[in-house]
PDB file of C-alpha atoms in Angstrom:
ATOM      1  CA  UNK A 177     -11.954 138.896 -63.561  1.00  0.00           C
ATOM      2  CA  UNK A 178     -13.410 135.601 -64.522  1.00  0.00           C
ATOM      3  CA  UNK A 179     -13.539 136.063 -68.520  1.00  0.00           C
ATOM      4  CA  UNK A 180     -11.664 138.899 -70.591  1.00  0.00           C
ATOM      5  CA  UNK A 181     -13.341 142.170 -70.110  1.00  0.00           C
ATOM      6  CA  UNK A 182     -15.124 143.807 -73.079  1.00  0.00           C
ATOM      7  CA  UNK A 183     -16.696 146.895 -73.968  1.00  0.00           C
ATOM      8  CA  UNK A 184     -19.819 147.168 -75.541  1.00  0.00           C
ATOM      9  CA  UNK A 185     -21.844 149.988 -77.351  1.00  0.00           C
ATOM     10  CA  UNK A 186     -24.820 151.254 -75.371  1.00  0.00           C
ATOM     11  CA  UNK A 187     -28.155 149.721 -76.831  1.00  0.00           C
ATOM     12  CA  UNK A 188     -31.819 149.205 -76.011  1.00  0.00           C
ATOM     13  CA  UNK A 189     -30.873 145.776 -75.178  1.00  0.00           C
ATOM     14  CA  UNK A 190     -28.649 146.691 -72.292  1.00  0.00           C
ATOM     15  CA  UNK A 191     -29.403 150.091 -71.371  1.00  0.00           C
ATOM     16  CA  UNK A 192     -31.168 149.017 -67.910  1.00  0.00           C
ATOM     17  CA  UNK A 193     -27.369 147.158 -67.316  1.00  0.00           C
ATOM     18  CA  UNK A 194     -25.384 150.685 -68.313  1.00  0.00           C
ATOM     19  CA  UNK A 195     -27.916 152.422 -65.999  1.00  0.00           C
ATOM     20  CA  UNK A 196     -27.765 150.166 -62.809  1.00  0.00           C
ATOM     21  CA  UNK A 197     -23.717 150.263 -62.697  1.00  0.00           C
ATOM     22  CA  UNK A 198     -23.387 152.425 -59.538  1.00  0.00           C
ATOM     23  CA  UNK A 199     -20.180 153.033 -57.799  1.00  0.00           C
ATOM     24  CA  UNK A 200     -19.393 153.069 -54.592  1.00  0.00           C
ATOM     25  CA  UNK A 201     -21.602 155.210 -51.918  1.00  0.00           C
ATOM     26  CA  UNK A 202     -18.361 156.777 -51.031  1.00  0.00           C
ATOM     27  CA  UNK A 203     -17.091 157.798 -54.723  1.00  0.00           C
ATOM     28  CA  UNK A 204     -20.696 159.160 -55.998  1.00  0.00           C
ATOM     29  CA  UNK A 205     -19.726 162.734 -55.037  1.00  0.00           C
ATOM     30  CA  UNK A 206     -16.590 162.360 -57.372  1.00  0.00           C
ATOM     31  CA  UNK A 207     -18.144 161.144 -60.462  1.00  0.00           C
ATOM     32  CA  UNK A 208     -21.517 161.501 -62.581  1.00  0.00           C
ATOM     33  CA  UNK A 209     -23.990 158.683 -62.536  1.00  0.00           C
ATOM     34  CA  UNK A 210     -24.341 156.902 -65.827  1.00  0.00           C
ATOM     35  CA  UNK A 211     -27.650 158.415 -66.192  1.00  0.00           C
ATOM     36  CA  UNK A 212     -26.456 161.827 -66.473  1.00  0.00           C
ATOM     37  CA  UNK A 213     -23.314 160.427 -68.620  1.00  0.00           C
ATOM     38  CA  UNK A 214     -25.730 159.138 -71.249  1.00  0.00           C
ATOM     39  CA  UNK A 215     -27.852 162.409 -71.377  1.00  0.00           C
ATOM     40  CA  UNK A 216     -24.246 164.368 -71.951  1.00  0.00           C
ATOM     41  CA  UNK A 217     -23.612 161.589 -74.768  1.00  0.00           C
ATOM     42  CA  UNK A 218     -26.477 162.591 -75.875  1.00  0.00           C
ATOM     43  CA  UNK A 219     -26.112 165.860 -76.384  1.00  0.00           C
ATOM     44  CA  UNK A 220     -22.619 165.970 -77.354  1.00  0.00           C
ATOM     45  CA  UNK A 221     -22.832 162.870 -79.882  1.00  0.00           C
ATOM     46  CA  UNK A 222     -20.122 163.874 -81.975  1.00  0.00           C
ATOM     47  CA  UNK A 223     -17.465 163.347 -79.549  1.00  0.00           C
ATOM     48  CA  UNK A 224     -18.948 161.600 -76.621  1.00  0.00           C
ATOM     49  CA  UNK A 225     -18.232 157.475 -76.554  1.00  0.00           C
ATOM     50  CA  UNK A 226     -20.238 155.177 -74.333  1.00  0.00           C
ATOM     51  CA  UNK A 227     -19.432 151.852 -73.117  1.00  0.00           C
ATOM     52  CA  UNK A 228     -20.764 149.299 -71.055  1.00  0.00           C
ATOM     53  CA  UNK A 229     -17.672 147.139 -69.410  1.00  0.00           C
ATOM     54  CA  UNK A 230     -18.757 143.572 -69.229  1.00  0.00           C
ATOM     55  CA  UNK A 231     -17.286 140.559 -67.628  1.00  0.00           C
ATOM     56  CA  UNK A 232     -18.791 137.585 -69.496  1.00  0.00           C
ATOM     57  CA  UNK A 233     -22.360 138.741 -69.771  1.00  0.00           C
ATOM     58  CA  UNK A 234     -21.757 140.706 -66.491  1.00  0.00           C
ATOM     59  CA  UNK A 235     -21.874 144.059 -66.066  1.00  0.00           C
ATOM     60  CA  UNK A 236     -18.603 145.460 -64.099  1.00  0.00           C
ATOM     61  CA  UNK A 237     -18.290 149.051 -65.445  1.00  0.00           C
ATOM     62  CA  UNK A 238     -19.331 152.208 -67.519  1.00  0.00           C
ATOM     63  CA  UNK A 239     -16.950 154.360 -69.291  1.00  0.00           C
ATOM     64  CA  UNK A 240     -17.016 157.289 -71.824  1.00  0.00           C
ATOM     65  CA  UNK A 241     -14.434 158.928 -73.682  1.00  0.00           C
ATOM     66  CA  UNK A 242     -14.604 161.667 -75.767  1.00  0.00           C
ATOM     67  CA  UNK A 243     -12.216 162.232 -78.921  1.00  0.00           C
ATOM     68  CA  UNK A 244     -11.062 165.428 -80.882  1.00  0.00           C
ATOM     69  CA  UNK A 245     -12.635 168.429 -78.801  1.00  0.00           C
ATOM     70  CA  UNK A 246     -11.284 171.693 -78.928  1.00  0.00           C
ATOM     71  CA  UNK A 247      -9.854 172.070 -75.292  1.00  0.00           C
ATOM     72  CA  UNK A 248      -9.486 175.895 -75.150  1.00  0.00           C
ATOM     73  CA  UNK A 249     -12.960 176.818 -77.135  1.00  0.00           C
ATOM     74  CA  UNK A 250     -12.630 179.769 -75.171  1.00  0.00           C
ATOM     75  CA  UNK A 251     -11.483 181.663 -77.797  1.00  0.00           C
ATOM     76  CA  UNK A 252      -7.381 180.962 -76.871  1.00  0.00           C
ATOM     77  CA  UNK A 253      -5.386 178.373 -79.529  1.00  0.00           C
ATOM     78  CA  UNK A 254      -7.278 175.892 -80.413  1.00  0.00           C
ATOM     79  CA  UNK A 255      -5.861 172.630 -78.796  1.00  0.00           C
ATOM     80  CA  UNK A 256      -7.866 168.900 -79.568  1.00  0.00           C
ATOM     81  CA  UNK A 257      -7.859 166.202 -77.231  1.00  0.00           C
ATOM     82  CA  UNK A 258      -9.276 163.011 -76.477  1.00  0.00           C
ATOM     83  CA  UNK A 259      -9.619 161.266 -73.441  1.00  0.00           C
ATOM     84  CA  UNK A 260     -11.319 159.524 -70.590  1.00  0.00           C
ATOM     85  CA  UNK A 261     -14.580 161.597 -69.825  1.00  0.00           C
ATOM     86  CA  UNK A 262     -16.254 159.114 -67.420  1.00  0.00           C
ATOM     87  CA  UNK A 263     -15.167 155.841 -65.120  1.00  0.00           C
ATOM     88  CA  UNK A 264     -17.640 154.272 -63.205  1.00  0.00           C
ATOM     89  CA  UNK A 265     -16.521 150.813 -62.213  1.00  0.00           C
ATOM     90  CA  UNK A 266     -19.167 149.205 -60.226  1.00  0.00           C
ATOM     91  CA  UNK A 267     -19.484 149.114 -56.210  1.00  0.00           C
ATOM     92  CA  UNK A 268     -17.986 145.295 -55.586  1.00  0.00           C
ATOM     93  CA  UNK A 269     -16.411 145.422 -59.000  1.00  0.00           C
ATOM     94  CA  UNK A 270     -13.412 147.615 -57.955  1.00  0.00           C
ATOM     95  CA  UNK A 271      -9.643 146.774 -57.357  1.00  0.00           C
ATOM     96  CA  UNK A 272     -10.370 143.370 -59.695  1.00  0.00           C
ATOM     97  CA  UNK A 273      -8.488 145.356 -63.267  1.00  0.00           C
ATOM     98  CA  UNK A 274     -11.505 146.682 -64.677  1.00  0.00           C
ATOM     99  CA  UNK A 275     -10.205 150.154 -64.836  1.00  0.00           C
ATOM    100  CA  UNK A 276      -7.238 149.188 -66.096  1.00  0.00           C
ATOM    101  CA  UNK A 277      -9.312 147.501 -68.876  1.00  0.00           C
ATOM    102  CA  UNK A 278     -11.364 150.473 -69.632  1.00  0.00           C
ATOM    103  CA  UNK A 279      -8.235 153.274 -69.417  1.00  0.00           C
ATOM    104  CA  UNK A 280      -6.206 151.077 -71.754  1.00  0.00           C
ATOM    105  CA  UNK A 281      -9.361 150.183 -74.210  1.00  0.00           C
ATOM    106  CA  UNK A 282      -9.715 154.136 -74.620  1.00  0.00           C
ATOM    107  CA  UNK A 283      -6.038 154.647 -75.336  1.00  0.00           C
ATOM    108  CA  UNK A 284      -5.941 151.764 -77.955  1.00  0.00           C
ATOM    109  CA  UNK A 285      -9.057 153.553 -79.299  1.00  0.00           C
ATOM    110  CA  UNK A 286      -7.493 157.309 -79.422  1.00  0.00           C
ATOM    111  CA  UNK A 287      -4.349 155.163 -80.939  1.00  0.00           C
ATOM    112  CA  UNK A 288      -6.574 153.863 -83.677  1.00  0.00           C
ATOM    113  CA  UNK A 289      -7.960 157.320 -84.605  1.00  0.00           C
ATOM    114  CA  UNK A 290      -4.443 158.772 -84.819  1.00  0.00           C
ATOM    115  CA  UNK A 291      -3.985 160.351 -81.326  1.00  0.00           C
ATOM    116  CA  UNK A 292      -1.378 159.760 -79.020  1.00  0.00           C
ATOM    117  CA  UNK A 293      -2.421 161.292 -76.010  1.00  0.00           C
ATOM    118  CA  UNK A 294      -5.076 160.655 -73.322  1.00  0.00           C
ATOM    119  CA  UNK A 295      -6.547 163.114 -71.156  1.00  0.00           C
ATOM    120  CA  UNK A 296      -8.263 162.366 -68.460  1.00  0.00           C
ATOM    121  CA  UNK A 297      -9.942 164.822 -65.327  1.00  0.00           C
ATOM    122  CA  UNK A 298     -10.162 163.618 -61.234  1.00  0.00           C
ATOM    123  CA  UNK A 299     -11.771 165.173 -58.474  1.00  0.00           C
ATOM    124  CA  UNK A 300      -8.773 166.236 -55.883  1.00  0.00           C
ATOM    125  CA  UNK A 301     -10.572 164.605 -53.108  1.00  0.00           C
ATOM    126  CA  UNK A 302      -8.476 162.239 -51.101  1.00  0.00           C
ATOM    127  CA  UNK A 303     -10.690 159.363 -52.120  1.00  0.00           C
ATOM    128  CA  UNK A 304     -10.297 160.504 -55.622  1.00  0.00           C
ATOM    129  CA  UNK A 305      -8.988 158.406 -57.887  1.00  0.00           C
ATOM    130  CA  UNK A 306      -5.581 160.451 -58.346  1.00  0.00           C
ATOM    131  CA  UNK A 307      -3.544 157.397 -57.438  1.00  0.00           C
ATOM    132  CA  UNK A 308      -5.223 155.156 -59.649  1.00  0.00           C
ATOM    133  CA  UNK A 309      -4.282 157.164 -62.750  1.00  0.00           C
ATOM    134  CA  UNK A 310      -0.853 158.059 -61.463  1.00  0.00           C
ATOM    135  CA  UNK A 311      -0.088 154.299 -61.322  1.00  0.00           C
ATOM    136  CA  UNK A 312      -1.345 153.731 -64.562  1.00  0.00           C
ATOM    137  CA  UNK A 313       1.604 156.093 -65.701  1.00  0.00           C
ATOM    138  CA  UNK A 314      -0.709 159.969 -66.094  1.00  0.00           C
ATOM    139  CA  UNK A 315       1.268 162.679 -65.386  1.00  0.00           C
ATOM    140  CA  UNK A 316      -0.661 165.943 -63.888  1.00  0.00           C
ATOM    141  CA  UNK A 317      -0.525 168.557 -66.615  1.00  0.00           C
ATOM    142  CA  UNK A 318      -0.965 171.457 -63.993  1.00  0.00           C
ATOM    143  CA  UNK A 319      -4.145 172.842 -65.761  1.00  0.00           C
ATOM    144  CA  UNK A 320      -7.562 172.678 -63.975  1.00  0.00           C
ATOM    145  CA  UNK A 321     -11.121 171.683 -65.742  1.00  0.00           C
ATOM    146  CA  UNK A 322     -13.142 173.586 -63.729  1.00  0.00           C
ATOM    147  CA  UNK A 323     -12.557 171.898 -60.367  1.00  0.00           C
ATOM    148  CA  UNK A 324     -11.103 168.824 -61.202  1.00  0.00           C
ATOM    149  CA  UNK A 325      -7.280 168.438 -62.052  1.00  0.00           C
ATOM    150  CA  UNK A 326      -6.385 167.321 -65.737  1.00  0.00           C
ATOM    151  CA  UNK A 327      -4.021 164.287 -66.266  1.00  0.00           C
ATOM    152  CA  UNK A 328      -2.081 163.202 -69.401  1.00  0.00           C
ATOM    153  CA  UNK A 329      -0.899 159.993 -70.642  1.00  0.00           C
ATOM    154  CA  UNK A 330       1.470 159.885 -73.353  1.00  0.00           C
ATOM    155  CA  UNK A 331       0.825 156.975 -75.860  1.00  0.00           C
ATOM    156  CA  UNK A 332       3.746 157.267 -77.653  1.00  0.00           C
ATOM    157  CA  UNK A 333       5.539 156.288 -74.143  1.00  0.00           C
ATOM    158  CA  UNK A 334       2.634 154.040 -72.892  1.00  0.00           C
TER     159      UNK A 334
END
């Protein structure tokens, strides 16, 4: 990182940036393109959160969280959570704390709206970013989202 990271709403301005953050070739099976993460914001606008990650002016990143869903709208108990939705850190961008940045700027943001959990969903593939959020201290909550594994991270212990 050559400046402190930031995150910055999605705007006219810099929606061309948001849209040309592309991960690696190797990753884009395990996670949405920003294009189709802004058309879900879009649609879900009460609980999705867009960000652009910049370094300096730079674009590094894309990530959206989403707060105070009803998990089990199925019908079950209701149970709300907010979380990571999206991480897209940019091909070339990786390994340099950007994800770091963006997993602890949604936890101080759940924090600040009175939550003290983060959820977060990963692709089991063995490129998948399961180690990533196990180092970051998630714990597997044994439930699935349809095929992707659901992580927790306690705030309260974070």
């Amino acid at each position: 990182m050559s400046t402190a990271p930031r995150l910055c709403a999605i705007t006219p301005d810099n929606l061309d940036a948001a849209l040309a953050v592309r991960v690696r070739p190797d990753q884009e099976h395990l996670v949405a393109p920003v294009v189709k993460s802004l058309a879900e914001a879009y649609v879900h606008g009460d609980v999705a959160w867009p960000r652009l990650i910049l370094d300096g002016d730079r674009p590094v990143g894309f990530l959206m969280a989403f707060f105070d869903i009803d998990w089990k709208a199925d019908g079950s108990r209701s149970d709300i959570r907010s979380g990571l939705w999206r991480l897209n850190i940019a091909d070339g961008e990786q390994g340099r704390g950007y994800g770091r940045f963006a997993v602890e700027a949604v936890a101080a943001e759940i924090r600040r709206r009175g939550g003290d959990r983060l959820y977060v969903t990963w692709d089991a593939d063995p490129n998948g970013p399961e180690g990533f959020y196990l180092g970051l201290g998630v714990r597997r909550t044994g439930e699935t989202s349809g095929d992707q594994l659901v992580g927790e991270l306690d705030l309260r212990q974070a």
